[in-house]
PDB file of C-alpha atoms and ligand atoms in Angstrom:
ATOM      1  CA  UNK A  15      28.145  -9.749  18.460  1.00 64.00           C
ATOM      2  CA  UNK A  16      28.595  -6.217  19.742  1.00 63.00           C
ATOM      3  CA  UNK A  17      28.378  -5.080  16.503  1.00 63.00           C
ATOM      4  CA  UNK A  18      25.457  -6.635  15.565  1.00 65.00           C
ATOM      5  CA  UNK A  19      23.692  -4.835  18.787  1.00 63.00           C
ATOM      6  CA  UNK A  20      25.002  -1.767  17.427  1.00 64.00           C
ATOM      7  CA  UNK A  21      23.378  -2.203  14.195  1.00 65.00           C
ATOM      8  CA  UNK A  22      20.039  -3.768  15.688  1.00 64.00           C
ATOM      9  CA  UNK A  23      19.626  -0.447  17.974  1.00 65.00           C
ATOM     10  CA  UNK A  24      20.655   1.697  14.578  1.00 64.00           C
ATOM     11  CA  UNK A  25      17.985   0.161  13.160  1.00 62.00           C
ATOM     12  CA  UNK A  26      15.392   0.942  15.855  1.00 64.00           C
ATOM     13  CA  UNK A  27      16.307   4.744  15.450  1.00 62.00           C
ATOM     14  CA  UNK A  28      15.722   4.224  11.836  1.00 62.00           C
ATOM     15  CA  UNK A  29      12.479   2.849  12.944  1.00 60.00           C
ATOM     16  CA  UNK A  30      11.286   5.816  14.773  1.00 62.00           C
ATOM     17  CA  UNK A  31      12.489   8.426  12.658  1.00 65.00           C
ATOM     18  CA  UNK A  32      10.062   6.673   9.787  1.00 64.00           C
ATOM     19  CA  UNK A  33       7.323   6.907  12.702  1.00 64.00           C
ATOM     20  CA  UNK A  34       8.351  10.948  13.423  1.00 67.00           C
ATOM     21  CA  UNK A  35       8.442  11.026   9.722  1.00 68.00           C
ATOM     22  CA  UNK A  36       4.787  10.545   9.131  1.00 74.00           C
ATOM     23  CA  UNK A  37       2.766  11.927  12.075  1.00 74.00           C
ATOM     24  CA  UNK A  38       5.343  15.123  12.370  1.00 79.00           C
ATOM     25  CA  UNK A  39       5.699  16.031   8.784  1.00 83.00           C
ATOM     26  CA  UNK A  40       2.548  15.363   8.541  1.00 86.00           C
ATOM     27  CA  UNK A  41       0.869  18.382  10.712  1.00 87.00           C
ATOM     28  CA  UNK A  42       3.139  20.965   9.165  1.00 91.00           C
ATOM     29  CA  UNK A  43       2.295  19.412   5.501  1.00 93.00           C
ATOM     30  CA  UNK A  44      -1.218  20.437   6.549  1.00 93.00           C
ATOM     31  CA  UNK A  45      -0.483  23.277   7.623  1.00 94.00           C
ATOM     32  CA  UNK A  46       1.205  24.746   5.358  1.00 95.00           C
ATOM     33  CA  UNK A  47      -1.317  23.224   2.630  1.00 96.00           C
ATOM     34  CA  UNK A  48      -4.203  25.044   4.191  1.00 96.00           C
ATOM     35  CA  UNK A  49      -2.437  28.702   4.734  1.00 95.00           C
ATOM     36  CA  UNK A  50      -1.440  28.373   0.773  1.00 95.00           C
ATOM     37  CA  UNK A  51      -5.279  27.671   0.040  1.00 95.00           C
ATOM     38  CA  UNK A  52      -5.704  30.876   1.782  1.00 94.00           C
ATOM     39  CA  UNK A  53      -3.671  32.816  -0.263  1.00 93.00           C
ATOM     40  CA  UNK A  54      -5.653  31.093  -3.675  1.00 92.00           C
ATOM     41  CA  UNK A  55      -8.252  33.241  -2.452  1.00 91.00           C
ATOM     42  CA  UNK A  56      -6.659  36.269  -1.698  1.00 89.00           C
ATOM     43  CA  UNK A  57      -7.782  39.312  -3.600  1.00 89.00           C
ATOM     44  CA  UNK A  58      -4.419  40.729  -3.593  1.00 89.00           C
ATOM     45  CA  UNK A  59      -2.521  37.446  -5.368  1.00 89.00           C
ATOM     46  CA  UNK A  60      -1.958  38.479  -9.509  1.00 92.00           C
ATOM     47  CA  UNK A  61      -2.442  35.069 -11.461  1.00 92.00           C
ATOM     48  CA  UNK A  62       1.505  34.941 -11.868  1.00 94.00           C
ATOM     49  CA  UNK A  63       1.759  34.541  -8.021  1.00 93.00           C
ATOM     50  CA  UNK A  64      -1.594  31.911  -7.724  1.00 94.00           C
ATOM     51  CA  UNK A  65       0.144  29.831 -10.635  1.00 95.00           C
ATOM     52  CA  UNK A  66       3.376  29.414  -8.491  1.00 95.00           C
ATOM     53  CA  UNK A  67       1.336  28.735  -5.158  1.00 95.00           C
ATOM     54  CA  UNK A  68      -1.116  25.723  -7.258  1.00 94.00           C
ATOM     55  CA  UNK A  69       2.546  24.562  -7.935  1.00 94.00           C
ATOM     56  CA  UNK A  70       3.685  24.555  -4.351  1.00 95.00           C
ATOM     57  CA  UNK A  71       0.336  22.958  -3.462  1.00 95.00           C
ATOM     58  CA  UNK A  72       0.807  19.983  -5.682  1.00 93.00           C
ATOM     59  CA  UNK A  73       4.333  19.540  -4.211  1.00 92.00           C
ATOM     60  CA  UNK A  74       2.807  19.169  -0.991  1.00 94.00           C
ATOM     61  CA  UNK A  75      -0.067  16.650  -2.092  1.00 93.00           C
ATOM     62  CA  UNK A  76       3.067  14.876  -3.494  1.00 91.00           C
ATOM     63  CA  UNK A  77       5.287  14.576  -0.469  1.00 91.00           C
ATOM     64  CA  UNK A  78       1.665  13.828   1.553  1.00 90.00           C
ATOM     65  CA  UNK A  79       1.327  10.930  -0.880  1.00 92.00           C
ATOM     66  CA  UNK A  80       4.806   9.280  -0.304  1.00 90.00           C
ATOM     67  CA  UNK A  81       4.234   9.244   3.434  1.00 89.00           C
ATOM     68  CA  UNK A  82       0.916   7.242   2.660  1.00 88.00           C
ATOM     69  CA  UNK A  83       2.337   5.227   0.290  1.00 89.00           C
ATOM     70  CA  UNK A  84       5.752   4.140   2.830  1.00 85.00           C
ATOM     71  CA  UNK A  85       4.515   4.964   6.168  1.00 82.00           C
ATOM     72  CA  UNK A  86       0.340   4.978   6.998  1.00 81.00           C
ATOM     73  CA  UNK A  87       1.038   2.652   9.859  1.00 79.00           C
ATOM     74  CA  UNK A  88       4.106   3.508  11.016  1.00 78.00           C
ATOM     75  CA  UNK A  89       4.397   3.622  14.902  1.00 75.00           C
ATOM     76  CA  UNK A  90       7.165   4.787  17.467  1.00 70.00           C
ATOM     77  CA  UNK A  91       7.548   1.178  18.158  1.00 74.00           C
ATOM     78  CA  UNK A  92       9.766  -0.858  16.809  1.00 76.00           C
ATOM     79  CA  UNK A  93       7.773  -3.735  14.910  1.00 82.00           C
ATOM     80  CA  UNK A  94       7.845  -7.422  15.585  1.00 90.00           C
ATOM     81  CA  UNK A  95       6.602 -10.812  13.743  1.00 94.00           C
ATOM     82  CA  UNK A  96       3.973 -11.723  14.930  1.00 96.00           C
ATOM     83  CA  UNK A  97       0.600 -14.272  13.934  1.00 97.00           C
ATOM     84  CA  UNK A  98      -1.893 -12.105  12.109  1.00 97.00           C
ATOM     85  CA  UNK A  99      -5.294 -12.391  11.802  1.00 98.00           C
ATOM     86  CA  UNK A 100      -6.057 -11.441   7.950  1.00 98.00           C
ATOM     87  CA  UNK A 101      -9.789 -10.966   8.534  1.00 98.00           C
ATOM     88  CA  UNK A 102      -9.020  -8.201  11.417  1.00 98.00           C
ATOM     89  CA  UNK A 103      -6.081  -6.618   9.472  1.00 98.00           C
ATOM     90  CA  UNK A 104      -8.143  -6.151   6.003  1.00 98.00           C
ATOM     91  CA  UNK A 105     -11.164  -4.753   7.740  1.00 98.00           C
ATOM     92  CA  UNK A 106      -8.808  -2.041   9.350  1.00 96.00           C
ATOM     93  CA  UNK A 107      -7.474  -0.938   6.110  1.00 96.00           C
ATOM     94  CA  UNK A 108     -11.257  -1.305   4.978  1.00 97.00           C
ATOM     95  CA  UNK A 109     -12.045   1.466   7.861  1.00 95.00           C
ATOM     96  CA  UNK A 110      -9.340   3.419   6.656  1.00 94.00           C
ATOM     97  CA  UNK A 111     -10.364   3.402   2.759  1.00 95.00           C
ATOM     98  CA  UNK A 112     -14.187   3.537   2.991  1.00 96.00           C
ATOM     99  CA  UNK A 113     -14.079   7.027   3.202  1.00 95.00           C
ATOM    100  CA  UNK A 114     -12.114   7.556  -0.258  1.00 95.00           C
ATOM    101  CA  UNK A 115     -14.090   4.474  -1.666  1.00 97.00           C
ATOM    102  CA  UNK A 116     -17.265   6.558  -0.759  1.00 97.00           C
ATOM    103  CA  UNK A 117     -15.876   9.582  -2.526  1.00 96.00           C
ATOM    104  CA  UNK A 118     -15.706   7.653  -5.627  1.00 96.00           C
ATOM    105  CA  UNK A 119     -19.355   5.448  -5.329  1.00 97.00           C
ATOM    106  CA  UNK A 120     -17.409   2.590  -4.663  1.00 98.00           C
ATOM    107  CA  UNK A 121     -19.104  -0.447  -3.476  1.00 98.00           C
ATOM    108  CA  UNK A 122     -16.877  -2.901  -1.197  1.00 98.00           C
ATOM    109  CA  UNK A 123     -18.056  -6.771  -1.530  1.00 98.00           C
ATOM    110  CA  UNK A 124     -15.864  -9.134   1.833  1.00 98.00           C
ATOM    111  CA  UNK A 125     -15.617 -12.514   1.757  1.00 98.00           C
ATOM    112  CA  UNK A 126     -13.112 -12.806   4.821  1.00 98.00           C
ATOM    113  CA  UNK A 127     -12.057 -15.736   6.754  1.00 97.00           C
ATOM    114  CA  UNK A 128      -9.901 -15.862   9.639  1.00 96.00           C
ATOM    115  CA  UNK A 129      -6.571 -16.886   8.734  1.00 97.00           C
ATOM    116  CA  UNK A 130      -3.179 -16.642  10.218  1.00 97.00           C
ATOM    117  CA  UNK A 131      -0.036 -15.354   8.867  1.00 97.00           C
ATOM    118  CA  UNK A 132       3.325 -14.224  10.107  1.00 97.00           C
ATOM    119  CA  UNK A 133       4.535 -10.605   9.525  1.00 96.00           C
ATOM    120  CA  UNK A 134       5.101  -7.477  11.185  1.00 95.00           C
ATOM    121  CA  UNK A 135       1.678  -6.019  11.646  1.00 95.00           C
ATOM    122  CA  UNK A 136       2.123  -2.472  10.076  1.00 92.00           C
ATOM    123  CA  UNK A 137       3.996  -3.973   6.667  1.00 94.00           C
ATOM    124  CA  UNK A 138       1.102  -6.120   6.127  1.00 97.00           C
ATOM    125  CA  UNK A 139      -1.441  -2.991   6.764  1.00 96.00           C
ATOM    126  CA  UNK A 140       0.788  -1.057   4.529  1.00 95.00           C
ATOM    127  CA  UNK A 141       0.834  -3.400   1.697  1.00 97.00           C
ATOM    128  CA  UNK A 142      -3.249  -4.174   1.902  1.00 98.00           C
ATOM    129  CA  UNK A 143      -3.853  -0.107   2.124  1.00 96.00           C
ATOM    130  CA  UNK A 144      -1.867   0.096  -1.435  1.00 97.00           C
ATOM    131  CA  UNK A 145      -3.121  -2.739  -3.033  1.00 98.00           C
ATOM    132  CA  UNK A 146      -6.656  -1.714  -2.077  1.00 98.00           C
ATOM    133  CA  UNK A 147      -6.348   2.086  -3.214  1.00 98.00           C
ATOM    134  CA  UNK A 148      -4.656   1.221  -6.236  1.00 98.00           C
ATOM    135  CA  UNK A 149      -8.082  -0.320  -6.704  1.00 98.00           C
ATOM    136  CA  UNK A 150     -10.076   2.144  -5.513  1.00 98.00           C
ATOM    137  CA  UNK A 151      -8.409   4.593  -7.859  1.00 98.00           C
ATOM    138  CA  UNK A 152      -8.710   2.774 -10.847  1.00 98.00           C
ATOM    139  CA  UNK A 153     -12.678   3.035 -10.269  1.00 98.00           C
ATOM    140  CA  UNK A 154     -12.946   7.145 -10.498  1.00 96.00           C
ATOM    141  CA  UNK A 155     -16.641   7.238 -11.997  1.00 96.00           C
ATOM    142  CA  UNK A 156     -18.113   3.864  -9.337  1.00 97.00           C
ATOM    143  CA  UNK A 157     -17.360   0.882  -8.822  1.00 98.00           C
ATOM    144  CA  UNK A 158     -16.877  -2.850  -7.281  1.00 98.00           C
ATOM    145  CA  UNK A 159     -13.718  -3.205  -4.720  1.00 98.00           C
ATOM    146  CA  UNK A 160     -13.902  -7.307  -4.188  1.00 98.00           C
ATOM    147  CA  UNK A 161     -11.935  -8.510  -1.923  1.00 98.00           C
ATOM    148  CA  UNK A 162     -11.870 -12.203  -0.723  1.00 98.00           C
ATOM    149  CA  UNK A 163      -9.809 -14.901   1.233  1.00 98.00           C
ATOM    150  CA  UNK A 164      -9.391 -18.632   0.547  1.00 97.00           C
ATOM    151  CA  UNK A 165      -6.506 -20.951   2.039  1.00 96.00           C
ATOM    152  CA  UNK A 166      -4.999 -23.037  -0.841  1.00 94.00           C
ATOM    153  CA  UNK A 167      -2.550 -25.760   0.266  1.00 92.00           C
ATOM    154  CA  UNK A 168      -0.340 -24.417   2.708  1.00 94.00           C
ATOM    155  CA  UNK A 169      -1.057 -20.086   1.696  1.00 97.00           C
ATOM    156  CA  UNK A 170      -3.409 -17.832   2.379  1.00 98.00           C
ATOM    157  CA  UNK A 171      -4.940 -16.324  -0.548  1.00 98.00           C
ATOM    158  CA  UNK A 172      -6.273 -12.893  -0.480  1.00 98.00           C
ATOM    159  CA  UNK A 173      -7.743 -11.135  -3.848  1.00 98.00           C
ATOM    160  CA  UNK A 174      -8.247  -7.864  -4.341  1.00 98.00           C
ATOM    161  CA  UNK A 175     -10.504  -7.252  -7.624  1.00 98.00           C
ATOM    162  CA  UNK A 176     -11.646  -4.177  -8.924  1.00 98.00           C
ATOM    163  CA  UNK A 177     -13.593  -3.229 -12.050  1.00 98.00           C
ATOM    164  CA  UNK A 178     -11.723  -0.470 -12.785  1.00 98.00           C
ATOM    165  CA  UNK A 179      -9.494   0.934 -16.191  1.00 98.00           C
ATOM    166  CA  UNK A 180      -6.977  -2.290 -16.029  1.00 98.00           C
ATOM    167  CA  UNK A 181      -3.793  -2.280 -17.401  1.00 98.00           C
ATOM    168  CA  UNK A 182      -2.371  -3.411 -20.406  1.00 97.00           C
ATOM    169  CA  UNK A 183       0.551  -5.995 -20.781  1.00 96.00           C
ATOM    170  CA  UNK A 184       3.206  -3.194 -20.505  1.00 96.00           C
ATOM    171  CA  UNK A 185       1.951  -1.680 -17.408  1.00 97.00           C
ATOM    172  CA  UNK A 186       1.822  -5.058 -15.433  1.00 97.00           C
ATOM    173  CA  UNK A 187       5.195  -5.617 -17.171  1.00 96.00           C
ATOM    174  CA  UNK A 188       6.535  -1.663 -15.442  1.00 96.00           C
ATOM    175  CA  UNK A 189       4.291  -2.673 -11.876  1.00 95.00           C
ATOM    176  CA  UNK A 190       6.853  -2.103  -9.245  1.00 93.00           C
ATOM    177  CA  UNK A 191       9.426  -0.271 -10.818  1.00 94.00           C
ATOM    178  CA  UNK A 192       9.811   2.753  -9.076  1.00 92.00           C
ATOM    179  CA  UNK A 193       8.200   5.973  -9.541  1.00 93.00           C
ATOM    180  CA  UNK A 194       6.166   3.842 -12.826  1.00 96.00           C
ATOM    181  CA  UNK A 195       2.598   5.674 -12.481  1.00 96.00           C
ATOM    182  CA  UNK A 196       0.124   6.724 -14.862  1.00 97.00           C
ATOM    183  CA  UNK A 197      -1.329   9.539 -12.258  1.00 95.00           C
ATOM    184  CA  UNK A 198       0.884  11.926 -13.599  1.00 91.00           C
ATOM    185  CA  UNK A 199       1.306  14.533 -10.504  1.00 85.00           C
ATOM    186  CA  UNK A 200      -1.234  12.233  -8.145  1.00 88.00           C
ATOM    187  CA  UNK A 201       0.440   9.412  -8.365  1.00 93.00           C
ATOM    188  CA  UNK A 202       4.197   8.356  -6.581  1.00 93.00           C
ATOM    189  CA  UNK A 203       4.572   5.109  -8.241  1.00 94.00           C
ATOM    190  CA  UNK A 204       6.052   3.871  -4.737  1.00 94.00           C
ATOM    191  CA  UNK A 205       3.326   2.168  -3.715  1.00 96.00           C
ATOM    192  CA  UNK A 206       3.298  -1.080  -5.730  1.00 97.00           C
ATOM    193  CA  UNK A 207       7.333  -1.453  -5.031  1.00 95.00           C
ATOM    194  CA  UNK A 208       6.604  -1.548  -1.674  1.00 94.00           C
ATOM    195  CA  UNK A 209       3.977  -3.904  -1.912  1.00 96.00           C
ATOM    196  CA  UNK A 210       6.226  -6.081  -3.524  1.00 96.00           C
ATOM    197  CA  UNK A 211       8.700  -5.619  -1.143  1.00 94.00           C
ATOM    198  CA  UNK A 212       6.436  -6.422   1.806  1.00 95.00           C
ATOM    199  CA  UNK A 213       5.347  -9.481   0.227  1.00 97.00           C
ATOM    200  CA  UNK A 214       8.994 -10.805  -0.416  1.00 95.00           C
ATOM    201  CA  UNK A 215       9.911 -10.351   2.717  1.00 94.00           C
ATOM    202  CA  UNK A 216       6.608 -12.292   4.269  1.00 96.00           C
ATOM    203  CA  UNK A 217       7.581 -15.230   1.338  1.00 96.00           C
ATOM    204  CA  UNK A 218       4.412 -14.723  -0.136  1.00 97.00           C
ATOM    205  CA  UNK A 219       3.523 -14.282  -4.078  1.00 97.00           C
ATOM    206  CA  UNK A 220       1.657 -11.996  -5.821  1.00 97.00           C
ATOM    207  CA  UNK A 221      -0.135 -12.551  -9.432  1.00 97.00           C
ATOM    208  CA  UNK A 222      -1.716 -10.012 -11.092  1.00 97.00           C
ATOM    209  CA  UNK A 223      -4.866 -10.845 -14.018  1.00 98.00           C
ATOM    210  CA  UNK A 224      -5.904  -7.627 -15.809  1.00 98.00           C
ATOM    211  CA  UNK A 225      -7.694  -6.390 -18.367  1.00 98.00           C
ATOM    212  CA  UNK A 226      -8.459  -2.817 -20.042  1.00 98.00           C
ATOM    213  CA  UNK A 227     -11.758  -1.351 -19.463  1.00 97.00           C
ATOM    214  CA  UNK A 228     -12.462  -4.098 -17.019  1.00 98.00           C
ATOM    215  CA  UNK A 229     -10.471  -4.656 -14.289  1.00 98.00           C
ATOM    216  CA  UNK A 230      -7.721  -5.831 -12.043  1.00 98.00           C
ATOM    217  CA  UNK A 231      -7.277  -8.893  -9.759  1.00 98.00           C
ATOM    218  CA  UNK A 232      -3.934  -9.050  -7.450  1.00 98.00           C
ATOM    219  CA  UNK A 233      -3.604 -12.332  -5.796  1.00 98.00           C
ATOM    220  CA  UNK A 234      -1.553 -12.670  -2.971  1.00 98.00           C
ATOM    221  CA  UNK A 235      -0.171 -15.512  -1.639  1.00 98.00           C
ATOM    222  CA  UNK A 236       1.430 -15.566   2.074  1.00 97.00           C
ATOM    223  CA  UNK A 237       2.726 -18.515   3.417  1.00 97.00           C
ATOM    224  CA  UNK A 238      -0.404 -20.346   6.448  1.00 96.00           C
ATOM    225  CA  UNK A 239       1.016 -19.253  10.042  1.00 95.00           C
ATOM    226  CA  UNK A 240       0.750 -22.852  10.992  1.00 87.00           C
ATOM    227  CA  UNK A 241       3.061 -23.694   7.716  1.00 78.00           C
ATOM    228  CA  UNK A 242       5.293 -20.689   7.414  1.00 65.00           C
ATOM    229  CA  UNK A 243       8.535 -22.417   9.225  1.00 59.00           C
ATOM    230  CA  UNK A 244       7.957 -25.815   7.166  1.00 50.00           C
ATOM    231  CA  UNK A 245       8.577 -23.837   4.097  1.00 47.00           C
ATOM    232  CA  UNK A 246      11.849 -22.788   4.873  1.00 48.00           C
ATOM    233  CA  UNK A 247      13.975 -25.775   4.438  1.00 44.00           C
ATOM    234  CA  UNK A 248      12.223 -27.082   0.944  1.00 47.00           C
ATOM    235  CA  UNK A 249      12.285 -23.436  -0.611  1.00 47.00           C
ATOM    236  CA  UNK A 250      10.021 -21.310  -1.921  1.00 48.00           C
ATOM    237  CA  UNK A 251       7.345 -22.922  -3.632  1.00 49.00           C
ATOM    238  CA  UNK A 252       6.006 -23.516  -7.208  1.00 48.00           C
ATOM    239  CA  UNK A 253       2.744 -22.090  -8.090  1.00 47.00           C
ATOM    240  CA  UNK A 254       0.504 -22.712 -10.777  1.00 43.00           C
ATOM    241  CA  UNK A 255      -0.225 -19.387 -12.648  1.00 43.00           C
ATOM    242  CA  UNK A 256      -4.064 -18.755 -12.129  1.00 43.00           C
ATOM    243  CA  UNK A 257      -6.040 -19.235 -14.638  1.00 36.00           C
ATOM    244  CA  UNK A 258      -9.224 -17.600 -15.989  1.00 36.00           C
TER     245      UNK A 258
HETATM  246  P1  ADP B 330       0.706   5.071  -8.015  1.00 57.46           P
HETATM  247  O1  ADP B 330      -0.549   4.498  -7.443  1.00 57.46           O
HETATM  248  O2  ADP B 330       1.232   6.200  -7.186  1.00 57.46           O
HETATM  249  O3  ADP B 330       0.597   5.437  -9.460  1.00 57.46           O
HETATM  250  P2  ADP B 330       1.669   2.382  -7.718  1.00 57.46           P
HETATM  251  O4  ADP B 330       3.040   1.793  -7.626  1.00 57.46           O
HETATM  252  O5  ADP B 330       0.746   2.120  -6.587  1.00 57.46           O
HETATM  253  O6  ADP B 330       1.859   3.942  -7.934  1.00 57.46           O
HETATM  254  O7  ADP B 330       0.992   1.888  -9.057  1.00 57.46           O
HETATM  255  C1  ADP B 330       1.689   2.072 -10.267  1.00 57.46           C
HETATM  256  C2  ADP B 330       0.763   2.065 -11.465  1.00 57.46           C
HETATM  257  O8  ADP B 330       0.198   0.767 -11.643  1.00 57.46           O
HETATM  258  C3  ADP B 330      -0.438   2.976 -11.351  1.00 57.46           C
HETATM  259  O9  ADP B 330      -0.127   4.309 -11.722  1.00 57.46           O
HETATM  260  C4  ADP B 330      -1.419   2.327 -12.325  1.00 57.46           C
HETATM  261  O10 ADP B 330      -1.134   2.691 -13.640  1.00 57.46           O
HETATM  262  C5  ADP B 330      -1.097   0.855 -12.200  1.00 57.46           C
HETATM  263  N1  ADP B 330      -2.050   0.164 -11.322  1.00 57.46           N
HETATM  264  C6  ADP B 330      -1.812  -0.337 -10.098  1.00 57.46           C
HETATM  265  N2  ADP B 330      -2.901  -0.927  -9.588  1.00 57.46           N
HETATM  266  C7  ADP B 330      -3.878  -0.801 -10.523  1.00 57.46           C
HETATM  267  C8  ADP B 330      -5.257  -1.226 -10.608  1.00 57.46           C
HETATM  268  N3  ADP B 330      -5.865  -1.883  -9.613  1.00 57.46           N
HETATM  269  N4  ADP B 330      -5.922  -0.910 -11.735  1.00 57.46           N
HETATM  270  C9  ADP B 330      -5.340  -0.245 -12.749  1.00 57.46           C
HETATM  271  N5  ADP B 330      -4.058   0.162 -12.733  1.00 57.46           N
HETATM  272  C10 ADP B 330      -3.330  -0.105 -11.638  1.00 57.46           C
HETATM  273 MG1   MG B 331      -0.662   3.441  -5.601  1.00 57.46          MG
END
């Protein structure tokens, strides 16, 4: 048992160190970022010495986009389960996105109930966010970001559609795998393996329908708050692929 207390207050260090991770690495990211901008425009910089500064630029954009992609919501706190409210949590990550789906002319269409689930608050943030800019970013030129939720049988559905490039069988195939991007230097390829992650650990599902030049639509499934301890003892469930 001691042990086990050991470990459990191990793991709360772990937890804050993620949450020092992302708002103090953040500010010196920036920083730094903006002095090296600076420099860009310095008269005194020969091309040699701007090519090697772009360079150290796009390392920091990279590191910048880990944190986002592991630790957007991460708090000092350690985190909890708790009953979520999937209307209030979406439309927070909406807040947080609308900016970047401005950017791009995106248009974001709701259809949000209030359901429950059971989860540790910033997870489930974490794995909307990177569902939903996944989306966003697939839609560079404009856009539709749909996103809707339905309760079928004992889950709460929420679908994220986008008409954006798609993906073809191969890329859903490689979805997850880490570091798998097709953003070259923009991208991490993090973020879907965490959203898979975060959705294993909540027992939900996730089904993805997509199609080149037309879109994507990830369905997740997480198990009702009202029905997530009845699923434990007749194991996970069986769904029926969705069909179009
Ligand atoms: P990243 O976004 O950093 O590339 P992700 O793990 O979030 O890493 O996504 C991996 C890859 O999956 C993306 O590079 C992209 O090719 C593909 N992908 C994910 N979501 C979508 C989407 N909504 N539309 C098109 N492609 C997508
Ligand atoms: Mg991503």
């Amino acid at each position: 048992l001691r042990r086990r207390i050991i470990r459990a207050e191990k793991m709360e260090v772990v937890g804050h160190l993620a949450a020092s991770i992302s708002h103090e690495v953040r500010n010196p990211l920036t920083v730094s970022r903006g002095f090296m901008q600076l420099l860009l425009q310095s008269e005194r910089m020969n091309y040699k010495d701007k090519q090697y500064i772009q360079i150290a630029i796009e390392e920091i954009d990279r590191a910048e986009a880990i944190i986002t992609d592991y630790l957007t919501f991460a708090k000092p706190a350690p985190e909890h389960v708790e009953k979520l409210n999937v209307k209030t949590e979406i439309e927070r990550v909406i807040d947080i996105l609308r900016p970047l789906a401005n950017m791009n002319s995106i248009e974001i269409q709701t259809s949000l109930l209030p359901f429950a689930v059971k989860g540790e608050r910033q997870k489930f943030q974490q794995c909307l966010l990177n569902v939903m800019k996944n989306a966003i970013e697939a839609m560079p030129s404009g856009g539709t970001l749909r996103i809707n939720v339905s309760i079928d049988k004992d889950y709460v559905l929420i679908h994220i559609g986008d008409t954006g490039v798609g993906m073809t069988k191969e890329q859903i195939e490689r979805l997850g795998e880490p570091y798998f991007t097709t953003k070259g230097a923009k991208g991490t390829g993090l973020g879907m393996m965490v959203v898979y992650r975060i959705v294993e650990t909540m027992k939900g599902d996730l089904f993805i329908h997509s199609e080149v030049g037309e879109g994507t639509d990830v369905y997740m499934y997480f198990p009702s708050y009202y029905k997530s301890d009845i699923e434990k003892s007749s194991g996970r469930p069986q769904f029926e692929q969705v069909s179009y």
